[in-house]
Amino acid sequence: QSVLTQPPSVSGAPGQRVTISCTGSSSNIGTVYDVHWYQQLPGTAPKLLISGNNNRPSGVPDRFSGSKSGTSASLAITGLQAEDEADYYCHSYDSSLGAVIFGGGTKLTVL
Amino acid sequence: QVQLVQSGAEVKTPGASVKVSCKASGYTFTSYVIHWVRQAPGQRLEWMGWIDAGNGDTKYSQRFQGRVTIARDTSASTVYMDLSSLRSEDTAVYYCARANGGYYHALNYWGQGTLVTVSS
């Protein structure tokens, strides 16, 4: 069981907008620690998608955006494309555990 | 360009140990933290620990405390992850990843992964 809770799956049609939530607590997302998001295509290493809650690394399309509010964070993907079909993970730090934590992952299916 | 190149796949028997290496290039090795993250087949990412490549400080997940050791060789720009007392549940792909700053920062560069299979 993950400290950060994500929906197991989400889906959307091409061109649509989807959001993936990441729910934590007052000892992780609800603190000063940022939330980061990764995309993992089948059989490959995770790739950083969003850092520091809402910053896109160079090369990441602006269709991807992140936000954080209270003890939750969200990843939004607009203009859904077939190549967005992947697993997505949120990541933060838990001050009570003194540990890096990942969400359980969300599988995005493009219909 | 920044690269993290990991050692090859391993097959181990239960009770054995495995040592996975992660060779860094393209940046100042001692200026960043390296994490180890593993992923069992079909499962989520699981954090194992980190090492500050500059001063050698380490922090391990409680789940692996006592079984994992992370070390670095600054002359070789390489980080090592040693996992002992292997069991079948340790079968996973093991990744090293560089943090973009301190230990709580995003992991912006990842190794290609090393598959460790534990089987009798």
mmCIF file of C-alpha atoms in Angstrom:
data_model
loop_
_atom_site.group_PDB
_atom_site.id
_atom_site.type_symbol
_atom_site.label_atom_id
_atom_site.label_comp_id
_atom_site.label_asym_id
_atom_site.label_seq_id
_atom_site.Cartn_x
_atom_site.Cartn_y
_atom_site.Cartn_z
ATOM 1 C CA GLN A 1 0.000 0.000 0.000
ATOM 2 C CA SER A 2 1.432 3.363 -1.070
ATOM 3 C CA VAL A 3 1.589 6.463 1.112
ATOM 4 C CA LEU A 4 0.567 8.442 -1.967
ATOM 5 C CA THR A 5 -2.737 7.302 -3.463
ATOM 6 C CA GLN A 6 -3.361 7.368 -7.204
ATOM 7 C CA PRO A 7 -6.288 5.933 -9.188
ATOM 8 C CA PRO A 8 -5.226 2.594 -10.728
ATOM 9 C CA SER A 9 -6.443 3.630 -14.165
ATOM 10 C CA VAL A 10 -7.843 6.508 -16.185
ATOM 11 C CA SER A 11 -8.857 6.695 -19.819
ATOM 12 C CA GLY A 12 -9.784 9.230 -22.453
ATOM 13 C CA ALA A 13 -10.317 9.614 -26.164
ATOM 14 C CA PRO A 14 -7.787 11.316 -28.421
ATOM 15 C CA GLY A 15 -7.948 15.077 -28.045
ATOM 16 C CA GLN A 16 -9.607 14.950 -24.631
ATOM 17 C CA ARG A 17 -8.288 16.136 -21.273
ATOM 18 C CA VAL A 18 -7.595 13.776 -18.398
ATOM 19 C CA THR A 19 -6.355 14.344 -14.871
ATOM 20 C CA ILE A 20 -4.545 11.996 -12.513
ATOM 21 C CA SER A 21 -4.749 12.690 -8.804
ATOM 22 C CA CYS A 22 -2.171 11.978 -6.130
ATOM 23 C CA THR A 23 -3.483 12.150 -2.579
ATOM 24 C CA GLY A 24 -1.111 12.338 0.361
ATOM 25 C CA SER A 25 -1.127 13.739 3.879
ATOM 26 C CA SER A 26 0.184 16.479 6.144
ATOM 27 C CA SER A 27 3.547 14.746 6.418
ATOM 28 C CA ASN A 28 4.286 14.677 2.696
ATOM 29 C CA ILE A 29 2.376 16.651 0.027
ATOM 30 C CA GLY A 30 0.931 18.905 2.742
ATOM 31 C CA THR A 31 4.421 20.078 3.719
ATOM 32 C CA VAL A 32 7.043 22.117 1.899
ATOM 33 C CA TYR A 33 8.116 19.122 -0.159
ATOM 34 C CA ASP A 34 7.351 19.233 -3.851
ATOM 35 C CA VAL A 35 5.530 16.670 -5.966
ATOM 36 C CA HIS A 36 7.107 15.303 -9.132
ATOM 37 C CA TRP A 37 5.546 13.235 -11.911
ATOM 38 C CA TYR A 38 7.001 10.538 -14.164
ATOM 39 C CA GLN A 39 5.824 8.811 -17.311
ATOM 40 C CA GLN A 40 6.812 5.186 -17.837
ATOM 41 C CA LEU A 41 6.314 3.561 -21.215
ATOM 42 C CA PRO A 42 6.252 -0.261 -21.282
ATOM 43 C CA GLY A 43 9.683 -1.798 -20.813
ATOM 44 C CA THR A 44 11.471 1.514 -20.277
ATOM 45 C CA ALA A 45 12.817 3.551 -17.384
ATOM 46 C CA PRO A 46 10.601 6.289 -15.937
ATOM 47 C CA LYS A 47 10.964 9.724 -17.499
ATOM 48 C CA LEU A 48 10.588 12.963 -15.543
ATOM 49 C CA LEU A 49 7.477 14.794 -16.710
ATOM 50 C CA ILE A 50 6.856 17.459 -14.059
ATOM 51 C CA SER A 51 9.225 18.630 -11.344
ATOM 52 C CA GLY A 52 8.571 20.903 -8.392
ATOM 53 C CA ASN A 53 4.761 20.584 -8.631
ATOM 54 C CA ASN A 54 4.338 22.399 -11.947
ATOM 55 C CA ASN A 55 7.610 22.711 -13.877
ATOM 56 C CA ARG A 56 8.109 20.981 -17.206
ATOM 57 C CA PRO A 57 11.665 19.891 -18.066
ATOM 58 C CA SER A 58 12.935 20.879 -21.470
ATOM 59 C CA GLY A 59 11.366 18.757 -24.174
ATOM 60 C CA VAL A 60 8.154 17.901 -22.327
ATOM 61 C CA PRO A 61 5.143 19.171 -24.311
ATOM 62 C CA ASP A 62 3.036 21.887 -22.716
ATOM 63 C CA ARG A 63 0.061 19.510 -22.933
ATOM 64 C CA PHE A 64 1.329 18.215 -19.590
ATOM 65 C CA SER A 65 0.844 20.327 -16.458
ATOM 66 C CA GLY A 66 0.929 19.793 -12.727
ATOM 67 C CA SER A 67 -0.600 21.394 -9.687
ATOM 68 C CA LYS A 68 -0.563 20.990 -5.928
ATOM 69 C CA SER A 69 -3.109 22.072 -3.344
ATOM 70 C CA GLY A 70 -3.205 21.119 0.310
ATOM 71 C CA THR A 71 -2.443 17.420 0.648
ATOM 72 C CA SER A 72 -3.115 16.549 -3.003
ATOM 73 C CA ALA A 73 -1.528 17.041 -6.388
ATOM 74 C CA SER A 74 -2.732 16.515 -9.942
ATOM 75 C CA LEU A 75 -1.294 15.862 -13.353
ATOM 76 C CA ALA A 76 -3.343 17.119 -16.291
ATOM 77 C CA ILE A 77 -2.891 16.016 -19.882
ATOM 78 C CA THR A 78 -4.713 17.946 -22.594
ATOM 79 C CA GLY A 79 -5.065 17.063 -26.273
ATOM 80 C CA LEU A 80 -4.626 13.376 -25.480
ATOM 81 C CA GLN A 81 -2.537 11.438 -28.005
ATOM 82 C CA ALA A 82 -2.029 7.717 -28.561
ATOM 83 C CA GLU A 83 1.599 7.973 -27.470
ATOM 84 C CA ASP A 84 0.512 9.234 -24.043
ATOM 85 C CA GLU A 85 -0.637 5.712 -23.192
ATOM 86 C CA ALA A 86 1.674 4.800 -20.299
ATOM 87 C CA ASP A 87 1.943 4.464 -16.533
ATOM 88 C CA TYR A 88 2.229 7.678 -14.509
ATOM 89 C CA TYR A 89 3.717 7.996 -11.026
ATOM 90 C CA CYS A 90 3.775 10.821 -8.494
ATOM 91 C CA HIS A 91 6.746 11.218 -6.133
ATOM 92 C CA SER A 92 7.416 13.237 -3.003
ATOM 93 C CA TYR A 93 9.115 13.063 0.380
ATOM 94 C CA ASP A 94 7.547 12.095 3.696
ATOM 95 C CA SER A 95 8.943 13.919 6.707
ATOM 96 C CA SER A 96 7.502 11.452 9.238
ATOM 97 C CA LEU A 97 8.948 8.423 7.469
ATOM 98 C CA GLY A 98 12.111 10.264 6.494
ATOM 99 C CA ALA A 99 11.744 8.586 3.138
ATOM 100 C CA VAL A 100 11.192 9.206 -0.545
ATOM 101 C CA ILE A 101 7.734 7.984 -1.553
ATOM 102 C CA PHE A 102 6.018 7.079 -4.808
ATOM 103 C CA GLY A 103 2.358 6.760 -5.656
ATOM 104 C CA GLY A 104 0.967 3.397 -6.714
ATOM 105 C CA GLY A 105 0.927 4.419 -10.356
ATOM 106 C CA THR A 106 -1.894 5.128 -12.795
ATOM 107 C CA LYS A 107 -2.316 3.397 -16.132
ATOM 108 C CA LEU A 108 -3.554 5.790 -18.813
ATOM 109 C CA THR A 109 -5.449 4.214 -21.688
ATOM 110 C CA VAL A 110 -6.148 6.230 -24.827
ATOM 111 C CA LEU A 111 -9.397 4.894 -26.245
ATOM 112 C CA GLN B 1 25.218 14.676 -21.980
ATOM 113 C CA VAL B 2 24.313 13.122 -18.651
ATOM 114 C CA GLN B 3 24.304 9.322 -18.686
ATOM 115 C CA LEU B 4 23.835 6.654 -16.075
ATOM 116 C CA VAL B 5 24.881 3.226 -17.324
ATOM 117 C CA GLN B 6 24.070 0.216 -15.177
ATOM 118 C CA SER B 7 25.598 -3.244 -15.063
ATOM 119 C CA GLY B 8 23.953 -6.207 -16.739
ATOM 120 C CA ALA B 9 21.235 -8.604 -15.694
ATOM 121 C CA GLU B 10 21.866 -10.991 -12.806
ATOM 122 C CA VAL B 11 20.425 -14.334 -11.786
ATOM 123 C CA LYS B 12 20.846 -15.239 -8.131
ATOM 124 C CA THR B 13 19.749 -18.024 -5.818
ATOM 125 C CA PRO B 14 17.808 -17.305 -2.619
ATOM 126 C CA GLY B 15 20.067 -16.191 0.223
ATOM 127 C CA ALA B 16 22.751 -14.794 -2.084
ATOM 128 C CA SER B 17 23.749 -11.152 -2.542
ATOM 129 C CA VAL B 18 23.776 -8.992 -5.646
ATOM 130 C CA LYS B 19 25.813 -5.890 -6.460
ATOM 131 C CA VAL B 20 24.564 -3.544 -9.173
ATOM 132 C CA SER B 21 26.707 -0.708 -10.482
ATOM 133 C CA CYS B 22 25.724 2.646 -11.957
ATOM 134 C CA LYS B 23 28.415 4.571 -13.865
ATOM 135 C CA ALA B 24 27.783 8.281 -14.256
ATOM 136 C CA SER B 25 29.140 10.582 -16.945
ATOM 137 C CA GLY B 26 28.499 14.011 -18.408
ATOM 138 C CA TYR B 27 28.384 15.955 -15.138
ATOM 139 C CA THR B 28 30.331 16.558 -11.908
ATOM 140 C CA PHE B 29 29.760 13.254 -10.124
ATOM 141 C CA THR B 30 30.258 14.576 -6.598
ATOM 142 C CA SER B 31 27.696 17.364 -6.944
ATOM 143 C CA TYR B 32 24.566 15.220 -6.940
ATOM 144 C CA VAL B 33 22.590 12.616 -5.022
ATOM 145 C CA ILE B 34 21.944 9.221 -6.601
ATOM 146 C CA HIS B 35 18.875 7.169 -5.667
ATOM 147 C CA TRP B 36 18.073 3.499 -6.158
ATOM 148 C CA VAL B 37 14.513 2.579 -7.092
ATOM 149 C CA ARG B 38 13.226 -0.878 -7.895
ATOM 150 C CA GLN B 39 10.181 -2.213 -9.730
ATOM 151 C CA ALA B 40 8.938 -5.772 -9.376
ATOM 152 C CA PRO B 41 7.157 -7.228 -12.429
ATOM 153 C CA GLY B 42 3.879 -5.386 -12.971
ATOM 154 C CA GLN B 43 4.306 -3.445 -9.737
ATOM 155 C CA ARG B 44 4.884 0.157 -8.678
ATOM 156 C CA LEU B 45 8.156 2.022 -8.224
ATOM 157 C CA GLU B 46 9.710 1.407 -4.806
ATOM 158 C CA TRP B 47 12.401 3.645 -3.314
ATOM 159 C CA MET B 48 15.368 1.852 -1.727
ATOM 160 C CA GLY B 49 17.803 4.567 -0.691
ATOM 161 C CA TRP B 50 20.120 7.370 -1.743
ATOM 162 C CA ILE B 51 23.739 8.386 -1.507
ATOM 163 C CA ASP B 52 25.240 11.845 -1.588
ATOM 164 C CA ALA B 53 28.040 11.257 -4.088
ATOM 165 C CA GLY B 54 29.968 14.174 -2.607
ATOM 166 C CA ASN B 55 30.277 13.242 1.061
ATOM 167 C CA GLY B 56 29.100 9.621 0.912
ATOM 168 C CA ASP B 57 26.132 10.138 3.254
ATOM 169 C CA THR B 58 23.425 7.523 2.780
ATOM 170 C CA LYS B 59 19.775 7.052 3.712
ATOM 171 C CA TYR B 60 17.897 3.768 3.320
ATOM 172 C CA SER B 61 14.245 2.828 3.236
ATOM 173 C CA GLN B 62 13.275 1.103 6.476
ATOM 174 C CA ARG B 63 11.930 -1.718 4.349
ATOM 175 C CA PHE B 64 15.477 -2.583 3.230
ATOM 176 C CA GLN B 65 17.422 -1.466 6.306
ATOM 177 C CA GLY B 66 20.067 -4.019 7.159
ATOM 178 C CA ARG B 67 19.952 -5.673 3.737
ATOM 179 C CA VAL B 68 20.971 -2.850 1.403
ATOM 180 C CA THR B 69 24.235 -0.955 1.168
ATOM 181 C CA ILE B 70 24.832 1.920 -1.232
ATOM 182 C CA ALA B 71 28.397 3.094 -1.821
ATOM 183 C CA ARG B 72 30.296 5.185 -4.308
ATOM 184 C CA ASP B 73 33.719 5.270 -5.925
ATOM 185 C CA THR B 74 34.452 8.878 -6.827
ATOM 186 C CA SER B 75 37.520 7.935 -8.885
ATOM 187 C CA ALA B 76 35.299 5.808 -11.128
ATOM 188 C CA SER B 77 32.198 8.048 -10.962
ATOM 189 C CA THR B 78 30.268 4.930 -10.026
ATOM 190 C CA VAL B 79 27.631 4.136 -7.432
ATOM 191 C CA TYR B 80 27.000 0.598 -6.208
ATOM 192 C CA MET B 81 23.926 -0.976 -4.653
ATOM 193 C CA ASP B 82 24.415 -4.198 -2.717
ATOM 194 C CA LEU B 83 21.350 -6.195 -1.649
ATOM 195 C CA SER B 84 21.842 -9.249 0.564
ATOM 196 C CA SER B 85 19.760 -12.209 1.748
ATOM 197 C CA LEU B 86 17.894 -12.266 -1.535
ATOM 198 C CA ARG B 87 14.467 -13.855 -1.756
ATOM 199 C CA SER B 88 12.143 -14.462 -4.676
ATOM 200 C CA GLU B 89 10.249 -11.238 -3.900
ATOM 201 C CA ASP B 90 13.421 -9.288 -4.716
ATOM 202 C CA THR B 91 13.064 -10.215 -8.387
ATOM 203 C CA ALA B 92 12.764 -6.803 -9.998
ATOM 204 C CA VAL B 93 14.304 -4.216 -12.275
ATOM 205 C CA TYR B 94 16.643 -2.011 -10.258
ATOM 206 C CA TYR B 95 17.184 1.589 -11.393
ATOM 207 C CA CYS B 96 19.663 4.236 -10.344
ATOM 208 C CA ALA B 97 18.502 7.810 -10.805
ATOM 209 C CA ARG B 98 20.135 11.193 -10.289
ATOM 210 C CA ALA B 99 18.338 13.831 -8.259
ATOM 211 C CA ASN B 100 18.204 17.343 -9.680
ATOM 212 C CA GLY B 101 19.616 18.777 -6.477
ATOM 213 C CA GLY B 102 19.136 17.430 -2.956
ATOM 214 C CA TYR B 103 17.662 14.123 -1.888
ATOM 215 C CA TYR B 104 14.071 15.354 -2.100
ATOM 216 C CA HIS B 105 14.366 16.771 -5.608
ATOM 217 C CA ALA B 106 13.029 15.277 -8.817
ATOM 218 C CA LEU B 107 14.879 12.392 -10.442
ATOM 219 C CA ASN B 108 15.755 13.831 -13.818
ATOM 220 C CA TYR B 109 18.134 11.187 -15.139
ATOM 221 C CA TRP B 110 17.667 7.431 -14.902
ATOM 222 C CA GLY B 111 19.804 4.425 -15.712
ATOM 223 C CA GLN B 112 18.511 1.837 -18.139
ATOM 224 C CA GLY B 113 17.643 -0.597 -15.352
ATOM 225 C CA THR B 114 19.139 -3.914 -14.264
ATOM 226 C CA LEU B 115 16.975 -7.014 -14.041
ATOM 227 C CA VAL B 116 17.757 -9.131 -10.999
ATOM 228 C CA THR B 117 16.106 -12.537 -10.965
ATOM 229 C CA VAL B 118 16.093 -14.559 -7.758
ATOM 230 C CA SER B 119 15.306 -18.190 -8.356
ATOM 231 C CA SER B 120 16.359 -21.563 -7.073
#
